[in-house]
């Protein structure tokens, strides 16, 4: 079922797929070899499932395919592979990340770019006749408009007529699955088979200029860069989830600053019975509990950490393990979104606001607190003086938070203030960051510090703070309508 593809070889793969591997659902008519250049650029082997011939293609094949995909896999679906990925997701198959490349669940369309029904029928008749003319015609179709003259014929099956059964699936327009894992869509702006637009399953659309349908072949480097970034972002999400998961058990005892911010956030806001209030980054449920006690409204929560959701559920709330960039709620279904000191941990906060806009009702509103540039600045300044590199997260400046919200067509009101944290020793201050899960640094130095470096860092902070161990959180309150 799978071929293991590297930059230098293609061979059959038997047995279970490795954990966290890259799985490719190949485009119709192509052999696994078309992914060799991509494998070289991404620096990893990929495991390619090509569309089988008429004797093998069936619902049984699709079921077996789904059973073979590890939950930790990074899945790439190209062309017709997008339809198979959507079908598998609807059947309950899960994997870690989804990359939809030059594909859709609705290939046949009469408006804009895409295959028109009449053209598809002509193509299907060519395939039925078989022979070299069918291969040349299909190769010209997938390469049409591409600014890089790469010939795909040598990567096509020699007998396309024996793959006509799977081709029938292409003509069936279906609603796409709503993937709840991180999704990126990649299209070429010159693709004549697929419209250069999002299918609506994600807010992450990447358009490669000058590219046609044959992205894995002609634009392998650009495609690999996009997918490498996606996998890296998911690795970061996992680190964030693990960091806050470790903090869950003691969070309520140590998160004094977070509780002060939450109380300030809801002081001037009212919540009405019958409203669906969504607490994004709900943690253990402190903010939801405040809302319940104040108004009698029981929010629903989402958090990236399963351990946090366990604690949230113990308070009697309904919670879901989910990413703020991909909320498990229907379009226009939420009345109010609340969030306190959560979205600053998202890899792409601008996508969060677009997701807020998607799930909110037209009359809905957002009330949130987040962190801005200047947060923990004393700690980073001391690290710089000690030549220890980036040890504290960079947070967006206030202007960027405003821009993110406005790009999602929100009207924005903002206010900011500082909250301080003090400790008797430097070790206690670092423990504060660890205990609230805030010790996961994006793009920072990952190497652990030795005792001498930690002492040097603490001494630099004590000098900056005139003998104390203090740091500041720059809090931004945002109301969106």
C-alpha positions as a Python dict, from the first residue, in 0.01 Angstrom:
ca = {
    (1, 'X'): (0, 0, 0),
    (2, 'X'): (286, 240, 80),
    (3, 'X'): (614, 329, -87),
    (4, 'X'): (898, 468, 121),
    (5, 'X'): (1039, 762, -72),
    (6, 'X'): (1369, 936, -12),
    (7, 'X'): (1569, 1168, -236),
    (8, 'X'): (1770, 871, -362),
    (9, 'X'): (1532, 575, -367),
    (10, 'X'): (1175, 450, -381),
    (11, 'X'): (1091, 111, -233),
    (12, 'X'): (795, -89, -106),
    (13, 'X'): (714, -54, 263),
    (14, 'X'): (567, -338, 465),
    (15, 'X'): (461, -334, 827),
    (16, 'X'): (347, -49, 1048),
    (17, 'X'): (438, 307, 958),
    (18, 'X'): (678, 490, 1193),
    (19, 'X'): (535, 730, 1450),
    (20, 'X'): (532, 1099, 1351),
    (21, 'X'): (608, 1012, 990),
    (22, 'X'): (495, 1205, 682),
    (23, 'X'): (216, 1023, 498),
    (24, 'X'): (124, 1129, 145),
    (25, 'X'): (-207, 1053, -27),
    (26, 'X'): (-89, 1081, -386),
    (27, 'X'): (-256, 1247, -681),
    (28, 'X'): (-447, 1039, -936),
    (29, 'X'): (-236, 869, -1201),
    (30, 'X'): (100, 950, -1043),
    (31, 'X'): (363, 712, -909),
    (32, 'X'): (535, 769, -575),
    (33, 'X'): (851, 887, -754),
    (34, 'X'): (698, 1231, -799),
    (35, 'X'): (771, 1297, -429),
    (36, 'X'): (1148, 1231, -442),
    (37, 'X'): (1254, 1594, -481),
    (38, 'X'): (1017, 1696, -200),
    (39, 'X'): (1168, 1431, 29),
    (40, 'X'): (1513, 1571, -38),
    (41, 'X'): (1412, 1927, 42),
    (42, 'X'): (1216, 1844, 357),
    (43, 'X'): (1501, 1620, 474),
    (44, 'X'): (1282, 1324, 569),
    (45, 'X'): (1153, 1006, 416),
    (46, 'X'): (789, 1017, 314),
    (47, 'X'): (546, 728, 290),
    (48, 'X'): (333, 754, -21),
    (49, 'X'): (0, 582, -80),
    (50, 'X'): (-76, 606, -451),
    (51, 'X'): (-423, 561, -594),
    (52, 'X'): (-459, 187, -676),
    (53, 'X'): (-577, 39, -1003),
    (54, 'X'): (-931, -75, -1079),
    (55, 'X'): (-883, -420, -927),
    (56, 'X'): (-782, -284, -586),
    (57, 'X'): (-965, 49, -561),
    (58, 'X'): (-1266, 11, -330),
    (59, 'X'): (-1411, 114, 5),
    (60, 'X'): (-1210, -170, 158),
    (61, 'X'): (-888, -12, 29),
    (62, 'X'): (-985, 322, 182),
    (63, 'X'): (-1065, 159, 517),
    (64, 'X'): (-733, -27, 519),
    (65, 'X'): (-556, 297, 431),
    (66, 'X'): (-714, 471, 729),
    (67, 'X'): (-618, 187, 962),
    (68, 'X'): (-254, 224, 854),
    (69, 'X'): (-213, 594, 935),
    (70, 'X'): (-58, 664, 1279),
    (71, 'X'): (-231, 922, 1497),
    (72, 'X'): (98, 1109, 1518),
    (73, 'X'): (143, 1126, 1139),
    (74, 'X'): (171, 1445, 937),
    (75, 'X'): (-61, 1390, 642),
    (76, 'X'): (-19, 1549, 299),
    (77, 'X'): (-303, 1505, 51),
    (78, 'X'): (-243, 1604, -310),
    (79, 'X'): (-516, 1656, -570),
    (80, 'X'): (-765, 1366, -548),
    (81, 'X'): (-589, 1273, -223),
    (82, 'X'): (-777, 1564, -62),
    (83, 'X'): (-1105, 1381, -126),
    (84, 'X'): (-966, 1066, 38),
    (85, 'X'): (-833, 1265, 337),
    (86, 'X'): (-1175, 1424, 383),
    (87, 'X'): (-1349, 1085, 363),
    (88, 'X'): (-1109, 930, 616),
    (89, 'X'): (-1158, 1216, 860),
    (90, 'X'): (-1534, 1176, 838),
    (91, 'X'): (-1487, 806, 915),
    (92, 'X'): (-1309, 898, 1239),
    (93, 'X'): (-947, 849, 1129),
    (94, 'X'): (-717, 1103, 1297),
    (95, 'X'): (-362, 1228, 1246),
    (96, 'X'): (-156, 1519, 1374),
    (97, 'X'): (-146, 1779, 1093),
    (98, 'X'): (-314, 1812, 755),
    (99, 'X'): (-166, 1966, 439),
    (100, 'X'): (-409, 1993, 148),
    (101, 'X'): (-214, 2046, -174),
    (102, 'X'): (-379, 2149, -502),
    (103, 'X'): (-696, 1970, -405),
    (104, 'X'): (-1060, 2005, -314),
    (105, 'X'): (-1365, 1789, -257),
    (106, 'X'): (-1538, 1979, -538),
    (107, 'X'): (-1329, 1953, -854),
    (108, 'X'): (-1623, 1996, -1091),
    (109, 'X'): (-1745, 2354, -1112),
    (110, 'X'): (-1886, 2577, -1382),
    (111, 'X'): (-1767, 2910, -1242),
    (112, 'X'): (-1410, 3033, -1216),
    (113, 'X'): (-1115, 2795, -1225),
    (114, 'X'): (-1171, 2423, -1196),
    (115, 'X'): (-1283, 2132, -1411),
    (116, 'X'): (-1607, 2185, -1596),
    (117, 'X'): (-1830, 1881, -1624),
    (118, 'X'): (-1804, 1865, -2004),
    (119, 'X'): (-1424, 1891, -2001),
    (120, 'X'): (-1404, 1620, -1737),
    (121, 'X'): (-1617, 1386, -1947),
    (122, 'X'): (-1388, 1441, -2246),
    (123, 'X'): (-1086, 1367, -2029),
    (124, 'X'): (-1248, 1052, -1886),
    (125, 'X'): (-1315, 925, -2239),
    (126, 'X'): (-947, 980, -2328),
    (127, 'X'): (-846, 779, -2024),
    (128, 'X'): (-1081, 495, -2118),
    (129, 'X'): (-917, 476, -2461),
    (130, 'X'): (-578, 458, -2291),
    (131, 'X'): (-242, 474, -2460),
    (132, 'X'): (25, 741, -2473),
    (133, 'X'): (-216, 1013, -2586),
    (134, 'X'): (-402, 991, -2253),
    (135, 'X'): (-76, 1029, -2061),
    (136, 'X'): (37, 1324, -2271),
    (137, 'X'): (-301, 1496, -2235),
    (138, 'X'): (-307, 1455, -1857),
    (139, 'X'): (54, 1571, -1827),
    (140, 'X'): (-28, 1884, -2025),
    (141, 'X'): (-332, 1949, -1805),
    (142, 'X'): (-145, 1935, -1473),
    (143, 'X'): (147, 2140, -1610),
    (144, 'X'): (-62, 2400, -1794),
    (145, 'X'): (41, 2754, -1699),
    (146, 'X'): (337, 2652, -1483),
    (147, 'X'): (629, 2892, -1517),
    (148, 'X'): (876, 2608, -1458),
    (149, 'X'): (896, 2369, -1749),
    (150, 'X'): (904, 2034, -1573),
    (151, 'X'): (755, 1741, -1765),
    (152, 'X'): (538, 1515, -1547),
    (153, 'X'): (489, 1236, -1805),
    (154, 'X'): (766, 1017, -1665),
    (155, 'X'): (597, 1020, -1323),
    (156, 'X'): (261, 894, -1453),
    (157, 'X'): (135, 538, -1445),
    (158, 'X'): (195, 370, -1782),
    (159, 'X'): (-164, 247, -1812),
    (160, 'X'): (-396, 525, -1695),
    (161, 'X'): (-697, 338, -1833),
    (162, 'X'): (-656, 86, -1549),
    (163, 'X'): (-714, 365, -1293),
    (164, 'X'): (-1046, 491, -1430),
    (165, 'X'): (-1249, 361, -1135),
    (166, 'X'): (-1081, 602, -893),
    (167, 'X'): (-1119, 881, -1146),
    (168, 'X'): (-1496, 855, -1108),
    (169, 'X'): (-1454, 980, -749),
    (170, 'X'): (-1320, 1307, -889),
    (171, 'X'): (-1657, 1384, -1047),
    (172, 'X'): (-1844, 1353, -715),
    (173, 'X'): (-1869, 1692, -547),
    (174, 'X'): (-1895, 1664, -168),
    (175, 'X'): (-1883, 1890, 133),
    (176, 'X'): (-1534, 1884, 288),
    (177, 'X'): (-1464, 1744, 631),
    (178, 'X'): (-1413, 2001, 906),
    (179, 'X'): (-1068, 1902, 1023),
    (180, 'X'): (-1008, 1985, 1388),
    (181, 'X'): (-631, 1948, 1367),
    (182, 'X'): (-394, 2214, 1223),
    (183, 'X'): (-460, 2250, 849),
    (184, 'X'): (-278, 2435, 574),
    (185, 'X'): (-403, 2459, 216),
    (186, 'X'): (-149, 2509, -63),
    (187, 'X'): (-244, 2603, -419),
    (188, 'X'): (-76, 2740, -729),
    (189, 'X'): (-209, 3063, -874),
    (190, 'X'): (-194, 2914, -1227),
    (191, 'X'): (-366, 2584, -1153),
    (192, 'X'): (-643, 2522, -1411),
    (193, 'X'): (-779, 2220, -1222),
    (194, 'X'): (-836, 2380, -880),
    (195, 'X'): (-946, 2734, -798),
    (196, 'X'): (-689, 2952, -624),
    (197, 'X'): (-897, 2992, -310),
    (198, 'X'): (-958, 2832, 26),
    (199, 'X'): (-1203, 2545, 39),
    (200, 'X'): (-1320, 2680, 374),
    (201, 'X'): (-1165, 2407, 592),
    (202, 'X'): (-890, 2631, 728),
    (203, 'X'): (-781, 2992, 767),
    (204, 'X'): (-430, 2908, 643),
    (205, 'X'): (-413, 2939, 264),
    (206, 'X'): (-72, 2948, 98),
    (207, 'X'): (-56, 3051, -268),
    (208, 'X'): (259, 2968, -467),
    (209, 'X'): (305, 3215, -750),
    (210, 'X'): (375, 3079, -1096),
    (211, 'X'): (271, 2727, -996),
    (212, 'X'): (18, 2498, -1161),
    (213, 'X'): (-121, 2164, -1041),
    (214, 'X'): (211, 1979, -1025),
    (215, 'X'): (335, 2140, -702),
    (216, 'X'): (525, 1838, -561),
    (217, 'X'): (726, 1819, -882),
    (218, 'X'): (784, 2174, -1007),
    (219, 'X'): (775, 2358, -671),
    (220, 'X'): (903, 2092, -434),
    (221, 'X'): (1129, 2332, -241),
    (222, 'X'): (855, 2589, -182),
    (223, 'X'): (606, 2319, -82),
    (224, 'X'): (853, 2161, 159),
    (225, 'X'): (920, 2499, 324),
    (226, 'X'): (548, 2546, 391),
    (227, 'X'): (501, 2198, 533),
    (228, 'X'): (822, 2212, 739),
    (229, 'X'): (693, 2533, 897),
    (230, 'X'): (358, 2367, 970),
    (231, 'X'): (523, 2067, 1137),
    (232, 'X'): (749, 2299, 1338),
    (233, 'X'): (446, 2498, 1452),
    (234, 'X'): (270, 2180, 1559),
    (235, 'X'): (580, 2073, 1753),
    (236, 'X'): (559, 2409, 1930),
    (237, 'X'): (188, 2355, 2004),
    (238, 'X'): (271, 2019, 2154),
    (239, 'X'): (540, 2176, 2373),
    (240, 'X'): (292, 2442, 2490),
    (241, 'X'): (29, 2176, 2566),
    (242, 'X'): (283, 1969, 2759),
    (243, 'X'): (411, 2272, 2950),
    (244, 'X'): (64, 2375, 3067),
    (245, 'X'): (-30, 2013, 3123),
    (246, 'X'): (254, 1980, 3372),
    (247, 'X'): (135, 2297, 3543),
    (248, 'X'): (-231, 2192, 3570),
    (249, 'X'): (-215, 2021, 3910),
    (250, 'X'): (-78, 2326, 4097),
    (251, 'X'): (-206, 2602, 3869),
    (252, 'X'): (-484, 2731, 4094),
    (253, 'X'): (-243, 2760, 4388),
    (254, 'X'): (27, 2958, 4204),
    (255, 'X'): (-152, 3160, 3932),
    (256, 'X'): (-221, 3465, 4148),
    (257, 'X'): (-140, 3715, 3874),
    (258, 'X'): (-355, 3530, 3620),
    (259, 'X'): (-645, 3541, 3866),
    (260, 'X'): (-606, 3917, 3920),
    (261, 'X'): (-613, 3974, 3544),
    (262, 'X'): (-923, 3756, 3502),
    (263, 'X'): (-1110, 3946, 3775),
    (264, 'X'): (-1027, 4282, 3616),
    (265, 'X'): (-1131, 4154, 3273),
    (266, 'X'): (-1493, 4077, 3358),
    (267, 'X'): (-1556, 4362, 3603),
    (268, 'X'): (-1731, 4584, 3349),
    (269, 'X'): (-1889, 4313, 3131),
    (270, 'X'): (-2232, 4153, 3162),
    (271, 'X'): (-2341, 3810, 3042),
    (272, 'X'): (-2702, 3710, 2977),
    (273, 'X'): (-2880, 3380, 3023),
    (274, 'X'): (-2922, 3189, 2700),
    (275, 'X'): (-2594, 3318, 2557),
    (276, 'X'): (-2331, 3067, 2449),
    (277, 'X'): (-2014, 3196, 2614),
    (278, 'X'): (-1692, 3033, 2495),
    (279, 'X'): (-1384, 3050, 2721),
    (280, 'X'): (-1080, 3012, 2493),
    (281, 'X'): (-772, 2889, 2678),
    (282, 'X'): (-995, 2811, 2974),
    (283, 'X'): (-725, 2644, 3180),
    (284, 'X'): (-861, 2506, 3506),
    (285, 'X'): (-1176, 2721, 3480),
    (286, 'X'): (-1107, 3022, 3701),
    (287, 'X'): (-1250, 3274, 3453),
    (288, 'X'): (-1550, 3054, 3374),
    (289, 'X'): (-1620, 3020, 3746),
    (290, 'X'): (-1614, 3398, 3789),
    (291, 'X'): (-1865, 3439, 3504),
    (292, 'X'): (-2090, 3170, 3649),
    (293, 'X'): (-2086, 3331, 3994),
    (294, 'X'): (-2143, 3680, 3855),
    (295, 'X'): (-2421, 3612, 3603),
    (296, 'X'): (-2537, 3252, 3632),
    (297, 'X'): (-2413, 3183, 3278),
    (298, 'X'): (-2215, 2861, 3243),
    (299, 'X'): (-1944, 2898, 2978),
    (300, 'X'): (-1805, 2622, 2758),
    (301, 'X'): (-1427, 2597, 2745),
    (302, 'X'): (-1150, 2498, 2507),
    (303, 'X'): (-786, 2447, 2594),
    (304, 'X'): (-489, 2295, 2414),
    (305, 'X'): (-398, 2093, 2726),
    (306, 'X'): (-593, 1777, 2806),
    (307, 'X'): (-484, 1801, 3170),
    (308, 'X'): (-626, 2153, 3195),
    (309, 'X'): (-956, 2034, 3046),
    (310, 'X'): (-966, 1754, 3305),
    (311, 'X'): (-941, 2017, 3580),
    (312, 'X'): (-1197, 2234, 3402),
    (313, 'X'): (-1442, 1944, 3384),
    (314, 'X'): (-1396, 1875, 3755),
    (315, 'X'): (-1549, 2218, 3820),
    (316, 'X'): (-1862, 2100, 3638),
    (317, 'X'): (-1797, 2275, 3306),
    (318, 'X'): (-1803, 2127, 2957),
    (319, 'X'): (-1464, 2154, 2791),
    (320, 'X'): (-1291, 2046, 2473),
    (321, 'X'): (-926, 1986, 2393),
    (322, 'X'): (-874, 2214, 2095),
    (323, 'X'): (-651, 2479, 1946),
    (324, 'X'): (-770, 2840, 1940),
    (325, 'X'): (-672, 2850, 1573),
    (326, 'X'): (-916, 2567, 1493),
    (327, 'X'): (-1221, 2585, 1721),
    (328, 'X'): (-1463, 2289, 1718),
    (329, 'X'): (-1771, 2508, 1673),
    (330, 'X'): (-1995, 2579, 1376),
    (331, 'X'): (-1991, 2909, 1191),
    (332, 'X'): (-2195, 3180, 1364),
    (333, 'X'): (-2279, 2970, 1669),
    (334, 'X'): (-2119, 3161, 1961),
    (335, 'X'): (-2256, 3472, 2136),
    (336, 'X'): (-1954, 3575, 2343),
    (337, 'X'): (-1588, 3473, 2343),
    (338, 'X'): (-1384, 3536, 2657),
    (339, 'X'): (-1015, 3465, 2696),
    (340, 'X'): (-763, 3561, 2962),
    (341, 'X'): (-386, 3536, 2912),
    (342, 'X'): (-410, 3256, 2656),
    (343, 'X'): (-389, 3364, 2293),
    (344, 'X'): (-39, 3508, 2331),
    (345, 'X'): (82, 3146, 2330),
    (346, 'X'): (-62, 3078, 1983),
    (347, 'X'): (191, 3044, 1702),
    (348, 'X'): (-24, 3259, 1471),
    (349, 'X'): (-245, 3493, 1675),
    (350, 'X'): (-380, 3658, 1358),
    (351, 'X'): (-545, 3326, 1269),
    (352, 'X'): (-710, 3320, 1611),
    (353, 'X'): (-899, 3641, 1535),
    (354, 'X'): (-1016, 3505, 1201),
    (355, 'X'): (-1138, 3195, 1383),
    (356, 'X'): (-1316, 3413, 1639),
    (357, 'X'): (-1489, 3593, 1353),
    (358, 'X'): (-1593, 3262, 1198),
    (359, 'X'): (-1761, 3113, 1506),
    (360, 'X'): (-1920, 3434, 1636),
    (361, 'X'): (-2276, 3531, 1559),
    (362, 'X'): (-2310, 3862, 1369),
    (363, 'X'): (-2408, 4031, 1696),
    (364, 'X'): (-2136, 3855, 1896),
    (365, 'X'): (-1851, 4009, 2091),
    (366, 'X'): (-1506, 3918, 2222),
    (367, 'X'): (-1365, 4013, 2563),
    (368, 'X'): (-1004, 3914, 2619),
    (369, 'X'): (-682, 3988, 2799),
    (370, 'X'): (-345, 3906, 2649),
    (371, 'X'): (21, 4002, 2685),
    (372, 'X'): (212, 4259, 2482),
    (373, 'X'): (569, 4357, 2411),
    (374, 'X'): (750, 4447, 2732),
    (375, 'X'): (624, 4148, 2929),
    (376, 'X'): (899, 3995, 3145),
    (377, 'X'): (1137, 4254, 3000),
    (378, 'X'): (1349, 4264, 3316),
    (379, 'X'): (1421, 3892, 3287),
    (380, 'X'): (1523, 3920, 2922),
    (381, 'X'): (1738, 4228, 2985),
    (382, 'X'): (1923, 4038, 3257),
    (383, 'X'): (1967, 3741, 3022),
    (384, 'X'): (2109, 3973, 2754),
    (385, 'X'): (2355, 4122, 3001),
    (386, 'X'): (2458, 3769, 3098),
    (387, 'X'): (2497, 3669, 2730),
    (388, 'X'): (2246, 3386, 2766),
    (389, 'X'): (2048, 3449, 2447),
    (390, 'X'): (1670, 3463, 2413),
    (391, 'X'): (1521, 3320, 2733),
    (392, 'X'): (1184, 3497, 2737),
    (393, 'X'): (909, 3495, 2477),
    (394, 'X'): (861, 3789, 2245),
    (395, 'X'): (503, 3912, 2259),
    (396, 'X'): (338, 4127, 1990),
    (397, 'X'): (329, 4503, 2047),
    (398, 'X'): (-13, 4658, 2110),
    (399, 'X'): (-25, 4788, 1752),
    (400, 'X'): (2, 4432, 1618),
    (401, 'X'): (-280, 4307, 1839),
    (402, 'X'): (-496, 4584, 1697),
    (403, 'X'): (-392, 4497, 1342),
    (404, 'X'): (-468, 4126, 1393),
    (405, 'X'): (-819, 4210, 1512),
    (406, 'X'): (-889, 4464, 1239),
    (407, 'X'): (-775, 4221, 969),
    (408, 'X'): (-1060, 3994, 1086),
    (409, 'X'): (-1301, 4289, 1044),
    (410, 'X'): (-1353, 4361, 1413),
    (411, 'X'): (-1412, 4700, 1568),
    (412, 'X'): (-1149, 4728, 1840),
    (413, 'X'): (-1133, 4891, 2184),
    (414, 'X'): (-814, 4852, 2387),
    (415, 'X'): (-661, 4940, 2721),
    (416, 'X'): (-334, 4831, 2878),
    (417, 'X'): (-174, 4819, 3221),
    (418, 'X'): (120, 4657, 3400),
    (419, 'X'): (106, 4383, 3663),
    (420, 'X'): (414, 4305, 3867),
    (421, 'X'): (543, 3981, 4016),
    (422, 'X'): (803, 3967, 4294),
    (423, 'X'): (992, 3681, 4453),
    (424, 'X'): (1231, 3645, 4743),
    (425, 'X'): (1486, 3458, 4531),
    (426, 'X'): (1563, 3420, 4162),
    (427, 'X'): (1488, 3048, 4185),
    (428, 'X'): (1139, 3128, 4315),
    (429, 'X'): (1080, 3365, 4023),
    (430, 'X'): (1179, 3099, 3770),
    (431, 'X'): (962, 2849, 3955),
    (432, 'X'): (670, 3093, 3916),
    (433, 'X'): (711, 3080, 3537),
    (434, 'X'): (738, 2702, 3540),
    (435, 'X'): (440, 2650, 3770),
    (436, 'X'): (208, 2853, 3547),
    (437, 'X'): (340, 2683, 3231),
    (438, 'X'): (500, 3000, 3096),
    (439, 'X'): (853, 2862, 3061),
    (440, 'X'): (809, 2743, 2699),
    (441, 'X'): (994, 2988, 2474),
    (442, 'X'): (915, 3029, 2103),
    (443, 'X'): (1232, 3041, 1898),
    (444, 'X'): (1452, 3081, 2203),
    (445, 'X'): (1769, 2904, 2309),
    (446, 'X'): (1668, 2546, 2385),
    (447, 'X'): (1993, 2448, 2560),
    (448, 'X'): (1949, 2409, 2934),
    (449, 'X'): (2141, 2648, 3156),
    (450, 'X'): (2394, 2520, 3407),
    (451, 'X'): (2402, 2634, 3769),
    (452, 'X'): (2666, 2898, 3705),
    (453, 'X'): (2468, 3053, 3418),
    (454, 'X'): (2149, 3062, 3626),
    (455, 'X'): (2336, 3232, 3911),
    (456, 'X'): (2483, 3487, 3668),
    (457, 'X'): (2135, 3557, 3527),
    (458, 'X'): (1993, 3602, 3878),
    (459, 'X'): (2272, 3837, 3981),
    (460, 'X'): (2212, 4051, 3672),
    (461, 'X'): (1839, 4072, 3753),
    (462, 'X'): (1910, 4165, 4116),
    (463, 'X'): (2133, 4448, 3995),
    (464, 'X'): (1864, 4573, 3755),
    (465, 'X'): (1597, 4557, 4026),
    (466, 'X'): (1818, 4713, 4295),
    (467, 'X'): (1846, 4398, 4501),
    (468, 'X'): (1505, 4244, 4432),
    (469, 'X'): (1377, 3979, 4196),
    (470, 'X'): (1090, 4142, 4011),
    (471, 'X'): (937, 4129, 3666),
    (472, 'X'): (643, 4288, 3485),
    (473, 'X'): (354, 4163, 3275),
    (474, 'X'): (226, 4413, 3015),
    (475, 'X'): (-144, 4325, 2997),
    (476, 'X'): (-372, 4435, 2713),
    (477, 'X'): (-751, 4422, 2748),
    (478, 'X'): (-933, 4403, 2415),
    (479, 'X'): (-1303, 4425, 2336),
    (480, 'X'): (-1413, 4332, 1983),
    (481, 'X'): (-1748, 4375, 1816),
}
